[in-house]
Coordinates of N, CA and C in Angstrom, one line a residue:
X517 N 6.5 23.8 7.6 CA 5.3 23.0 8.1 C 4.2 23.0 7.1
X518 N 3.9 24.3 6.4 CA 2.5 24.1 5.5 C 3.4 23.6 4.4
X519 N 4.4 23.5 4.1 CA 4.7 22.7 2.7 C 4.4 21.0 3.0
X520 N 4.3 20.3 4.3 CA 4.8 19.1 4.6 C 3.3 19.0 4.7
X521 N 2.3 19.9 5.3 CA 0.9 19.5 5.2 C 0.3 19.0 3.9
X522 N 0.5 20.4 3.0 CA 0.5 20.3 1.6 C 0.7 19.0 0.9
X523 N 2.1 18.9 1.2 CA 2.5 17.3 0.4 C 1.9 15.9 0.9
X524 N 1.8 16.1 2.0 CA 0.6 15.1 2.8 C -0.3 15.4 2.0
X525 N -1.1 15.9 2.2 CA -2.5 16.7 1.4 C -2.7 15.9 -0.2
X526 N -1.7 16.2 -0.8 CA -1.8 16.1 -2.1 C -0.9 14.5 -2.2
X527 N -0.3 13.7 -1.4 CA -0.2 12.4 -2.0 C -1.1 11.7 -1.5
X528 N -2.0 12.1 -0.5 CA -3.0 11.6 0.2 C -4.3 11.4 -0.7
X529 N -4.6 12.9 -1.4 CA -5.6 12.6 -2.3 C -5.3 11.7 -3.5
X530 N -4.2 11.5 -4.3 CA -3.6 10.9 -5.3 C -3.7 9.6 -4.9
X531 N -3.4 9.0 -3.7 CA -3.3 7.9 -3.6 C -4.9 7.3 -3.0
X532 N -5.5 8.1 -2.3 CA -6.9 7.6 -2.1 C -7.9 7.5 -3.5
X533 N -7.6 8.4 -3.9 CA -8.5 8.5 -5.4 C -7.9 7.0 -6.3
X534 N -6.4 6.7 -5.9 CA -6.1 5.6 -6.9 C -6.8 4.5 -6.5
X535 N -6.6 4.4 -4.9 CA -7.1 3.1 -4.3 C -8.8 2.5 -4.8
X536 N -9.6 4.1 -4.7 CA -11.1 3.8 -5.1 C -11.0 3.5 -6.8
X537 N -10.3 3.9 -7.4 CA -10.8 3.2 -8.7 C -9.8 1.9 -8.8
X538 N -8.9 1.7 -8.3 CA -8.4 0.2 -8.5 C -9.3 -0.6 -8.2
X539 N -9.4 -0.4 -7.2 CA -11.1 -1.1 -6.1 C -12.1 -1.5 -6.5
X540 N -12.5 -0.4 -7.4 CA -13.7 -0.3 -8.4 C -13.5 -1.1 -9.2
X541 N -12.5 -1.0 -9.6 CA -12.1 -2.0 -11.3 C -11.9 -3.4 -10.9
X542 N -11.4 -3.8 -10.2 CA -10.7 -4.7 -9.7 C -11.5 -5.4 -8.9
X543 N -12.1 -5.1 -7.8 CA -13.0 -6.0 -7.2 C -14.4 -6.9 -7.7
X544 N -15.0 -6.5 -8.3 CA -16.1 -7.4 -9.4 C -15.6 -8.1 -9.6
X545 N -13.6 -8.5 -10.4 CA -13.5 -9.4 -11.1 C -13.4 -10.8 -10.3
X546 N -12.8 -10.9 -9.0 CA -13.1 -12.0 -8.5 C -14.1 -12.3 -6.5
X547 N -14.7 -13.5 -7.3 CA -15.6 -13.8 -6.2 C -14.7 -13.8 -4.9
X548 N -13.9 -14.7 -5.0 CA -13.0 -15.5 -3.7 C -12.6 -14.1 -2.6
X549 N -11.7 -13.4 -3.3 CA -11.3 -12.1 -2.6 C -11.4 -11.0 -3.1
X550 N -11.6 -9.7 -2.1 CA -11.5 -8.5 -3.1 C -10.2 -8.4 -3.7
X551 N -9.8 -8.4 -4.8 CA -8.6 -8.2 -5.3 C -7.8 -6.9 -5.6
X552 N -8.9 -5.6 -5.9 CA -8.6 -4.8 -5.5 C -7.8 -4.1 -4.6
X553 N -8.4 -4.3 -3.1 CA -7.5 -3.9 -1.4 C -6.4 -4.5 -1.5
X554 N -6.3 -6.0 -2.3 CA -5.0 -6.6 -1.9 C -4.0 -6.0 -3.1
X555 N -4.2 -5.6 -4.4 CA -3.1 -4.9 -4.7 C -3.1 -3.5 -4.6
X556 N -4.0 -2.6 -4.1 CA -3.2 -1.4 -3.6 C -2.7 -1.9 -2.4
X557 N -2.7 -2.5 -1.4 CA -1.8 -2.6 0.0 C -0.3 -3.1 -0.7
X558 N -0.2 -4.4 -1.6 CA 0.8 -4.4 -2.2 C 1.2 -3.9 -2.3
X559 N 0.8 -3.0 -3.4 CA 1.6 -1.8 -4.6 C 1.8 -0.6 -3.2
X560 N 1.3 -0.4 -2.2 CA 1.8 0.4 -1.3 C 3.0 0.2 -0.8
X561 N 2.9 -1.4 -0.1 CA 3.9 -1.7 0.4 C 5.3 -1.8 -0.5
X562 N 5.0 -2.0 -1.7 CA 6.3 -2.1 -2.1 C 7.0 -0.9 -2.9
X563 N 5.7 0.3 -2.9 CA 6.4 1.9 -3.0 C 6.7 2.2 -1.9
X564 N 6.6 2.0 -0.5 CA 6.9 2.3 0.8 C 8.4 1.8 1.0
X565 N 8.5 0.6 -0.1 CA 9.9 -0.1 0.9 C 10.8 0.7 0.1
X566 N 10.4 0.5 -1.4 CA 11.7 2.0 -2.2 C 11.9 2.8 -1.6
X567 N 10.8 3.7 -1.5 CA 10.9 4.9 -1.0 C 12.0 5.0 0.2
X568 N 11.4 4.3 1.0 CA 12.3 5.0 2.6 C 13.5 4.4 2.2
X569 N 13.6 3.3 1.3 CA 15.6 2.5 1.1 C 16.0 3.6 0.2
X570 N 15.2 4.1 -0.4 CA 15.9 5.6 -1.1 C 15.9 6.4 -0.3
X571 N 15.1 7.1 0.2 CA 15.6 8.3 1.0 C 16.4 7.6 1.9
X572 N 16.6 6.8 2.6 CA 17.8 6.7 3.5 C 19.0 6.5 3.1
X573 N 19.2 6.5 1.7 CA 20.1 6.6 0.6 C 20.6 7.9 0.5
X574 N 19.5 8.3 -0.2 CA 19.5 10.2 -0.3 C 19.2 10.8 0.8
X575 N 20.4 11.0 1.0 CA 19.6 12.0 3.3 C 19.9 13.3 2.7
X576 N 20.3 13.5 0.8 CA 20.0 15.0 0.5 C 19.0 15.3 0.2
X577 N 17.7 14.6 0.0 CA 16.6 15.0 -0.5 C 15.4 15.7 0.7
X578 N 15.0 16.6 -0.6 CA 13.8 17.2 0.6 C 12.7 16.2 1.2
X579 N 12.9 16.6 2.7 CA 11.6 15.7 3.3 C 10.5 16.1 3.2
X580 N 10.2 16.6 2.3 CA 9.1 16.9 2.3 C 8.7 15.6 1.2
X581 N 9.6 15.6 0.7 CA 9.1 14.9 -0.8 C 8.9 13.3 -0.5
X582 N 9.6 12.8 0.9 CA 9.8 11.7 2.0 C 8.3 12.0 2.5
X583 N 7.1 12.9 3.0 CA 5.8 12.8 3.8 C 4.8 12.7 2.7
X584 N 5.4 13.3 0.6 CA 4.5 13.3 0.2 C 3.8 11.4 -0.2
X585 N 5.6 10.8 -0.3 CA 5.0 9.7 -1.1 C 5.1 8.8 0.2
X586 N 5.2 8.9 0.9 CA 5.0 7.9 2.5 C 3.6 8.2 2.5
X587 N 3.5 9.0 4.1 CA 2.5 9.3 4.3 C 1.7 9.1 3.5
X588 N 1.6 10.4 2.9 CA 0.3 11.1 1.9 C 0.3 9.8 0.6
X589 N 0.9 9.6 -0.2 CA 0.5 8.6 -1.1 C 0.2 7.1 -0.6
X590 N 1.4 6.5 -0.1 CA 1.2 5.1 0.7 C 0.3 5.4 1.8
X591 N 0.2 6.4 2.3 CA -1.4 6.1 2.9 C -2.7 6.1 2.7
X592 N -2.5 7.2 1.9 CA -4.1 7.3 0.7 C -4.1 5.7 0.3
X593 N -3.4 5.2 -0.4 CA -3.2 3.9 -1.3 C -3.8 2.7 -0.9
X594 N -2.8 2.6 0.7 CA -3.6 1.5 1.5 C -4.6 1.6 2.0
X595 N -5.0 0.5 2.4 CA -6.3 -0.1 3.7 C -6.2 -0.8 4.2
X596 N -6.2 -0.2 5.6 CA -6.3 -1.7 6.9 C -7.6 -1.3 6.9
X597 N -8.2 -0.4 7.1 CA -9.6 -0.5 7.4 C -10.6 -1.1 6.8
X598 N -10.3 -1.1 5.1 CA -11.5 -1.9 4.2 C -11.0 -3.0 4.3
X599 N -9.9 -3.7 4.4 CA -9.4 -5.3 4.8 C -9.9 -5.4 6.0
X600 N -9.9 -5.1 7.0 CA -10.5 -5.3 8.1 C -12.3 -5.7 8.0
X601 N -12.6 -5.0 7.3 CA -13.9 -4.7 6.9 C -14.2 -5.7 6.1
X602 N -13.8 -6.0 5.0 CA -14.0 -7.3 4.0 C -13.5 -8.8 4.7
X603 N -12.6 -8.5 6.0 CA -12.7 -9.9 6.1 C -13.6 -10.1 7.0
X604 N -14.1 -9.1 8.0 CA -15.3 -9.2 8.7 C -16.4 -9.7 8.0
X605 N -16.5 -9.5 6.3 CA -18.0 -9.7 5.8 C -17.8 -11.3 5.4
X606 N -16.4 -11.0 5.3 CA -16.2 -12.9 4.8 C -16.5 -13.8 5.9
X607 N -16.1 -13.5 7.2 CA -16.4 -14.4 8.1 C -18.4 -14.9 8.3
X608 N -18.2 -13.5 8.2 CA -20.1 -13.7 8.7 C -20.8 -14.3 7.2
X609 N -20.0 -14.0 6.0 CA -20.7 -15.0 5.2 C -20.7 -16.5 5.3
X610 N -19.7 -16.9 6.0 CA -19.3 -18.1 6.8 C -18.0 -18.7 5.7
X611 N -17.5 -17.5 5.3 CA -16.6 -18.2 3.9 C -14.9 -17.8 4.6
X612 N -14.5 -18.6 5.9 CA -13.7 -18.6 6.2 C -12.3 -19.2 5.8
X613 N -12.1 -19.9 4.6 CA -11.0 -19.8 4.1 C -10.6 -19.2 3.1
X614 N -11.5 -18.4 2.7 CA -11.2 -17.1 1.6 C -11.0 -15.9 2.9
X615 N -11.7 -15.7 3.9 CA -11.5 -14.9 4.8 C -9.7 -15.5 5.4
X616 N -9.9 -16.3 5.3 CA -8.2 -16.8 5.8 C -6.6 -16.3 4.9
X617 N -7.3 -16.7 3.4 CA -6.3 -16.5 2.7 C -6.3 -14.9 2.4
X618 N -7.0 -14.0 2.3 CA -7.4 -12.8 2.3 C -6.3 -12.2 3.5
X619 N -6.5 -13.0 4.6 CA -5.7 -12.0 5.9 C -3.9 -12.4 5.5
X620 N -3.7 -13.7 5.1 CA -2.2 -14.1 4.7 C -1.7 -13.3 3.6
X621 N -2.9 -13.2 2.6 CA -2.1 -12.7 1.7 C -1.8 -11.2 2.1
X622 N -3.1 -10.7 2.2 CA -2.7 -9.0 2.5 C -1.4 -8.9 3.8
X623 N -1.5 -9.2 4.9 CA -0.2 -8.9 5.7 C 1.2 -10.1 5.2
X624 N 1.1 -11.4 4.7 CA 2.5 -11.7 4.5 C 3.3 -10.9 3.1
X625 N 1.9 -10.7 2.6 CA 2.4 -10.4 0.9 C 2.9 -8.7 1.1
X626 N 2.4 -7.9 2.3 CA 2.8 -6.9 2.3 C 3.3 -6.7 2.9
X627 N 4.5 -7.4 3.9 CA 5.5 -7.3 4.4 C 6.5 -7.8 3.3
X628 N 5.8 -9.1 2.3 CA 7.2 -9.3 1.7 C 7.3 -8.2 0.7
X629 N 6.3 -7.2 0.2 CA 6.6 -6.6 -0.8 C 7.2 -5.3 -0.4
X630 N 7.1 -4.7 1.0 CA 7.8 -3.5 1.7 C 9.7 -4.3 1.8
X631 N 9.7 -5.3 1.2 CA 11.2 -6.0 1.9 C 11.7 -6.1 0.5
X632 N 10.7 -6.6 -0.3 CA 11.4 -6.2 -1.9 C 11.9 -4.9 -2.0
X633 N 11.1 -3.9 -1.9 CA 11.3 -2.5 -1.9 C 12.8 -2.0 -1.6
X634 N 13.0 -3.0 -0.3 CA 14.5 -2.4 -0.2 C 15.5 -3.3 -0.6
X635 N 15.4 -4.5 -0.8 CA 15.9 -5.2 -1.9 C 16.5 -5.0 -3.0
X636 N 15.1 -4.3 -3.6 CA 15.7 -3.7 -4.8 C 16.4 -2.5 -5.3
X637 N 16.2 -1.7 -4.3 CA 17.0 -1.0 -3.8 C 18.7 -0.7 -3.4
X638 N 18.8 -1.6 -2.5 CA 20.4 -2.5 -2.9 C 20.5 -2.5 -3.7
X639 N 20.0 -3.7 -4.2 CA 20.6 -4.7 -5.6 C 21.3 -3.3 -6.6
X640 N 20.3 -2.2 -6.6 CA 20.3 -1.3 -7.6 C 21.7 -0.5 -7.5
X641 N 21.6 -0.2 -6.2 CA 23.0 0.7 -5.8 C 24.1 0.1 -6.0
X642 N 23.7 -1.5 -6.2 CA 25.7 -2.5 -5.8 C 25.8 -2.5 -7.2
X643 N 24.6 -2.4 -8.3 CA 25.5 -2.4 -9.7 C 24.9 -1.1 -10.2

Protein backbone atom coordinates (compact mmCIF):
# COMPACT_ATOMS: atom_id res chain seq x y z
CA UNK A 1 0.00 0.00 0.00
CA UNK A 2 2.72 2.80 0.96
CA UNK A 3 4.67 1.85 -2.25
CA UNK A 4 1.32 2.54 -4.45
CA UNK A 5 0.76 5.81 -2.36
CA UNK A 6 4.36 6.74 -3.00
CA UNK A 7 4.11 6.09 -6.82
CA UNK A 8 0.85 8.09 -6.84
CA UNK A 9 2.73 10.72 -4.95
CA UNK A 10 5.63 10.93 -7.11
CA UNK A 11 3.83 10.70 -10.77
CA UNK A 12 1.41 13.08 -9.41
CA UNK A 13 4.05 15.65 -8.60
CA UNK A 14 5.98 15.08 -12.05
CA UNK A 15 3.08 15.38 -13.94
CA UNK A 16 1.53 18.50 -12.20
CA UNK A 17 4.76 20.29 -12.12
CA UNK A 18 4.89 19.42 -16.09
CA UNK A 19 1.40 20.57 -16.75
CA UNK A 20 2.29 24.23 -14.88
CA UNK A 21 5.19 24.84 -16.99
CA UNK A 22 3.74 23.63 -20.35
CA UNK A 23 0.91 26.08 -19.40
CA UNK A 24 3.16 28.64 -18.67
CA UNK A 25 5.06 28.33 -21.83
CA UNK A 26 2.43 27.60 -24.00
CA UNK A 27 -0.48 29.61 -23.14
CA UNK A 28 0.72 33.36 -24.00
CA UNK A 29 1.38 31.97 -27.38
CA UNK A 30 -2.02 31.90 -28.61
CA UNK A 31 -4.97 34.36 -28.12
CA UNK A 32 -7.89 31.97 -29.54
CA UNK A 33 -7.27 29.06 -26.93
CA UNK A 34 -5.16 28.14 -24.12
CA UNK A 35 -2.97 25.86 -25.84
CA UNK A 36 -1.21 24.77 -23.16
CA UNK A 37 -4.41 22.66 -21.10
CA UNK A 38 -5.12 21.30 -24.55
CA UNK A 39 -1.72 19.61 -25.04
CA UNK A 40 -1.16 18.31 -21.66
CA UNK A 41 -4.80 16.72 -21.73
CA UNK A 42 -3.62 15.32 -25.11
CA UNK A 43 -0.26 14.18 -24.22
CA UNK A 44 -2.15 12.67 -21.20
CA UNK A 45 -4.54 11.10 -23.05
CA UNK A 46 -2.37 9.49 -25.32
CA UNK A 47 0.20 8.23 -22.42
CA UNK A 48 -2.94 6.90 -20.76
CA UNK A 49 -4.01 4.84 -23.81
CA UNK A 50 -0.25 3.18 -24.08
CA UNK A 51 0.03 2.77 -20.87
CA UNK A 52 -3.04 0.63 -19.83
CA UNK A 53 -2.72 -1.31 -23.80
CA UNK A 54 0.60 -2.06 -22.23
CA UNK A 55 -0.06 -3.18 -19.08
CA UNK A 56 -2.90 -5.24 -20.16
CA UNK A 57 -0.25 -6.64 -22.38
CA UNK A 58 2.13 -7.10 -19.54
CA UNK A 59 -0.18 -8.53 -16.62
CA UNK A 60 3.67 -9.32 -15.39
CA UNK A 61 4.46 -5.92 -14.50
CA UNK A 62 4.31 -4.37 -11.13
CA UNK A 63 1.14 -2.41 -10.40
CA UNK A 64 2.50 -0.23 -8.88
CA UNK A 65 4.33 1.08 -11.85
CA UNK A 66 0.44 0.83 -13.55
CA UNK A 67 -0.82 3.80 -10.36
CA UNK A 68 2.53 5.65 -10.96
CA UNK A 69 2.09 6.58 -14.66
CA UNK A 70 -1.95 6.43 -14.62
CA UNK A 71 -2.97 7.86 -11.79
CA UNK A 72 -0.11 9.88 -10.41
CA UNK A 73 1.36 11.14 -13.78
CA UNK A 74 -1.76 11.21 -16.26
CA UNK A 75 -3.38 12.87 -13.51
CA UNK A 76 -1.02 15.36 -12.42
CA UNK A 77 -0.73 16.11 -16.39
CA UNK A 78 -4.37 16.62 -16.98
CA UNK A 79 -7.12 19.21 -16.41
CA UNK A 80 -10.72 19.04 -16.36
CA UNK A 81 -10.74 21.59 -13.92
CA UNK A 82 -8.65 24.46 -15.63
CA UNK A 83 -10.63 23.56 -18.99
CA UNK A 84 -13.61 23.81 -17.24
CA UNK A 85 -12.37 27.03 -15.94
CA UNK A 86 -10.98 28.58 -19.24
CA UNK A 87 -14.03 27.83 -21.07
CA UNK A 88 -16.11 29.43 -18.43
CA UNK A 89 -13.91 32.70 -18.86
CA UNK A 90 -14.42 32.29 -22.64
CA UNK A 91 -18.03 32.25 -22.47
CA UNK A 92 -18.34 35.35 -20.22
CA UNK A 93 -15.89 37.05 -22.57
CA UNK A 94 -18.72 36.46 -24.95
CA UNK A 95 -16.04 34.57 -27.23
CA UNK A 96 -18.15 31.61 -27.80
CA UNK A 97 -16.72 29.90 -30.67
CA UNK A 98 -13.28 29.74 -29.39
CA UNK A 99 -15.14 28.58 -26.17
CA UNK A 100 -16.75 25.96 -28.62
CA UNK A 101 -13.80 24.74 -30.31
CA UNK A 102 -11.74 24.71 -27.06
CA UNK A 103 -14.53 22.10 -25.60
CA UNK A 104 -14.29 19.78 -29.10
CA UNK A 105 -10.99 19.92 -29.28
CA UNK A 106 -10.02 19.06 -25.61
CA UNK A 107 -12.67 16.04 -25.20
CA UNK A 108 -12.84 14.69 -29.03
CA UNK A 109 -9.01 15.14 -29.38
CA UNK A 110 -8.62 13.32 -26.13
CA UNK A 111 -10.61 10.57 -26.67
CA UNK A 112 -9.11 10.25 -30.03
CA UNK A 113 -5.63 10.40 -28.66
CA UNK A 114 -6.39 7.74 -25.51
CA UNK A 115 -7.57 5.42 -28.78
CA UNK A 116 -4.27 6.15 -30.60
CA UNK A 117 -2.58 4.93 -27.45
CA UNK A 118 -3.94 1.64 -27.95
CA UNK A 119 -3.64 1.63 -31.52
CA UNK A 120 -0.37 1.94 -31.37
CA UNK A 121 0.04 -0.38 -29.21
CA UNK A 122 -1.34 -3.22 -31.36
CA UNK A 123 0.05 -2.12 -34.40
CA UNK A 124 3.43 -2.50 -32.27
CA UNK A 125 2.89 -6.02 -30.96
CA UNK A 126 1.50 -7.46 -34.62
CA UNK A 127 4.97 -6.52 -36.15
Amino acid sequence: MFNTLLAVFIGGGVGSVSRWYISLKLNPTSSLIPIGTLVVNLTGALIIGLMIALFNRMTQWDPVWKMLLTTGLCGGLTTFSTFSLEVVYMLQDGRFGAALLNIALNLIGSIAMTMLGFMLVSWYSAH
